[in-house]
């Protein structure tokens, strides 16, 4: 199963995912590894889930720093990508492209870390009361 499919499946354990974004593992034209992250929106976001994602982001990664954000969309994203995207995130896609082209080691590290985060979340009991 591809990482983006697995990520959506894991996140769906916690609610109805109505929007989802996660890049494919390799750039379709150039073959580069891409910066790994996930963004999603639940139909009915639950405040109590934020602690679950914050804990996974804090405890599972081994290579780079990660951030969990929850505004309209929720994200699990490498902190470096957020920093390079600017304070309002307006350069997110440009930052992602720049990192992909200049730092494949970072992309490898994010792929491994995201796998660990997803594994942690898949082992976290989902609340059946939703």
Tab-separated table of C-alpha atoms in Angstrom:
chain	number	residue	atom	x	y	z
A	1	UNK	CA	0.000	0.000	0.000
A	2	UNK	CA	1.316	3.458	-0.884
A	3	UNK	CA	2.165	5.809	1.975
A	4	UNK	CA	-0.560	8.337	1.123
A	5	UNK	CA	-3.182	5.551	1.025
A	6	UNK	CA	-1.943	4.157	4.341
A	7	UNK	CA	-1.933	7.637	5.884
A	8	UNK	CA	-5.517	8.271	4.855
A	9	UNK	CA	-6.548	4.871	6.204
A	10	UNK	CA	-4.849	5.526	9.569
A	11	UNK	CA	-6.360	9.015	9.894
A	12	UNK	CA	-9.799	7.655	8.982
A	13	UNK	CA	-9.724	5.515	12.122
A	14	UNK	CA	-10.302	8.737	14.085
A	15	UNK	CA	-13.068	10.311	11.974
A	16	UNK	CA	-14.551	10.916	8.544
A	17	UNK	CA	-11.770	12.454	6.412
A	18	UNK	CA	-13.353	14.864	3.921
A	19	UNK	CA	-10.139	16.439	2.582
A	20	UNK	CA	-6.665	14.930	2.393
A	21	UNK	CA	-3.252	15.877	1.025
A	22	UNK	CA	-0.020	13.908	1.102
A	23	UNK	CA	2.549	13.891	-1.678
A	24	UNK	CA	3.413	10.671	-3.466
A	25	UNK	CA	6.698	9.252	-2.215
A	26	UNK	CA	8.641	10.111	-5.377
A	27	UNK	CA	8.170	13.025	-7.752
A	28	UNK	CA	6.341	11.578	-10.777
A	29	UNK	CA	8.578	13.280	-13.385
A	30	UNK	CA	12.009	13.509	-11.772
A	31	UNK	CA	12.003	10.550	-9.391
A	32	UNK	CA	13.177	12.609	-6.416
A	33	UNK	CA	11.980	11.582	-2.986
A	34	UNK	CA	9.567	14.205	-1.718
A	35	UNK	CA	9.200	15.811	1.692
A	36	UNK	CA	6.766	13.610	3.604
A	37	UNK	CA	3.765	15.204	5.360
A	38	UNK	CA	0.023	14.799	5.679
A	39	UNK	CA	-2.779	17.334	5.766
A	40	UNK	CA	-6.440	16.511	6.294
A	41	UNK	CA	-9.818	17.723	7.480
A	42	UNK	CA	-12.412	15.781	9.406
A	43	UNK	CA	-16.125	16.240	8.749
A	44	UNK	CA	-16.552	16.651	12.507
A	45	UNK	CA	-13.202	17.497	14.128
A	46	UNK	CA	-12.912	16.477	17.760
A	47	UNK	CA	-10.828	18.583	20.123
A	48	UNK	CA	-9.838	15.528	22.174
A	49	UNK	CA	-8.007	14.047	19.161
A	50	UNK	CA	-5.495	16.875	19.065
A	51	UNK	CA	-3.657	15.394	22.048
A	52	UNK	CA	-3.385	12.045	20.214
A	53	UNK	CA	-1.695	13.640	17.207
A	54	UNK	CA	0.487	15.917	19.329
A	55	UNK	CA	1.754	12.893	21.266
A	56	UNK	CA	2.514	10.906	18.094
A	57	UNK	CA	4.415	13.832	16.581
A	58	UNK	CA	6.351	14.350	19.795
A	59	UNK	CA	7.212	10.705	20.510
A	60	UNK	CA	7.517	8.764	17.228
A	61	UNK	CA	10.008	10.697	15.028
A	62	UNK	CA	13.702	9.915	15.260
A	63	UNK	CA	15.289	12.055	12.536
A	64	UNK	CA	13.741	15.545	12.295
A	65	UNK	CA	11.457	17.873	14.264
A	66	UNK	CA	7.750	17.687	13.433
A	67	UNK	CA	4.758	19.905	14.078
A	68	UNK	CA	1.083	19.075	14.423
A	69	UNK	CA	-1.145	21.980	13.391
A	70	UNK	CA	-4.875	22.210	13.712
A	71	UNK	CA	-6.721	25.122	12.231
A	72	UNK	CA	-9.280	24.451	9.495
A	73	UNK	CA	-7.048	21.721	8.121
A	74	UNK	CA	-4.919	19.537	10.355
A	75	UNK	CA	-1.316	18.793	9.435
A	76	UNK	CA	1.561	16.619	10.511
A	77	UNK	CA	4.507	18.310	8.878
A	78	UNK	CA	8.270	18.660	9.317
A	79	UNK	CA	8.927	21.869	11.247
A	80	UNK	CA	11.601	22.906	8.736
A	81	UNK	CA	9.021	22.937	5.934
A	82	UNK	CA	6.773	25.241	7.948
A	83	UNK	CA	9.688	27.551	8.767
A	84	UNK	CA	10.773	27.806	5.134
A	85	UNK	CA	7.179	28.342	3.968
A	86	UNK	CA	6.997	31.646	5.863
A	87	UNK	CA	4.831	32.823	8.745
A	88	UNK	CA	1.556	32.540	6.847
A	89	UNK	CA	2.564	29.466	4.819
A	90	UNK	CA	2.277	31.344	1.537
A	91	UNK	CA	5.465	29.710	0.164
A	92	UNK	CA	4.576	26.143	1.223
A	93	UNK	CA	4.745	24.579	-2.246
A	94	UNK	CA	7.895	26.520	-3.157
A	95	UNK	CA	9.586	25.480	0.086
A	96	UNK	CA	8.607	21.862	-0.498
A	97	UNK	CA	10.094	21.993	-4.030
A	98	UNK	CA	13.293	23.688	-2.850
A	99	UNK	CA	13.891	21.121	-0.106
A	100	UNK	CA	13.130	18.254	-2.475
A	101	UNK	CA	15.653	19.524	-5.009
A	102	UNK	CA	18.409	20.449	-2.571
A	103	UNK	CA	18.198	18.004	0.347
A	104	UNK	CA	17.300	14.431	-0.488
A	105	UNK	CA	18.731	13.262	2.854
A	106	UNK	CA	16.091	15.350	4.622
A	107	UNK	CA	13.402	13.809	2.407
A	108	UNK	CA	14.625	10.316	3.324
A	109	UNK	CA	14.510	11.280	7.013
A	110	UNK	CA	10.956	12.638	6.746
A	111	UNK	CA	9.789	9.464	5.000
A	112	UNK	CA	11.114	7.292	7.811
A	113	UNK	CA	9.724	9.535	10.505
A	114	UNK	CA	6.279	9.743	8.928
A	115	UNK	CA	6.183	5.943	8.768
A	116	UNK	CA	6.933	5.845	12.516
A	117	UNK	CA	4.242	8.460	13.208
A	118	UNK	CA	1.676	6.509	11.167
A	119	UNK	CA	2.623	3.273	12.930
A	120	UNK	CA	2.167	4.966	16.316
A	121	UNK	CA	-1.234	6.311	15.264
A	122	UNK	CA	-2.301	2.943	13.873
A	123	UNK	CA	-1.539	1.383	17.277
A	124	UNK	CA	-3.424	4.097	19.172
A	125	UNK	CA	-6.915	2.985	20.196
A	126	UNK	CA	-9.558	4.865	18.246
A	127	UNK	CA	-12.555	6.019	20.248
A	128	UNK	CA	-15.597	4.115	19.004
A	129	UNK	CA	-18.026	6.676	20.430
A	130	UNK	CA	-17.858	8.906	17.363
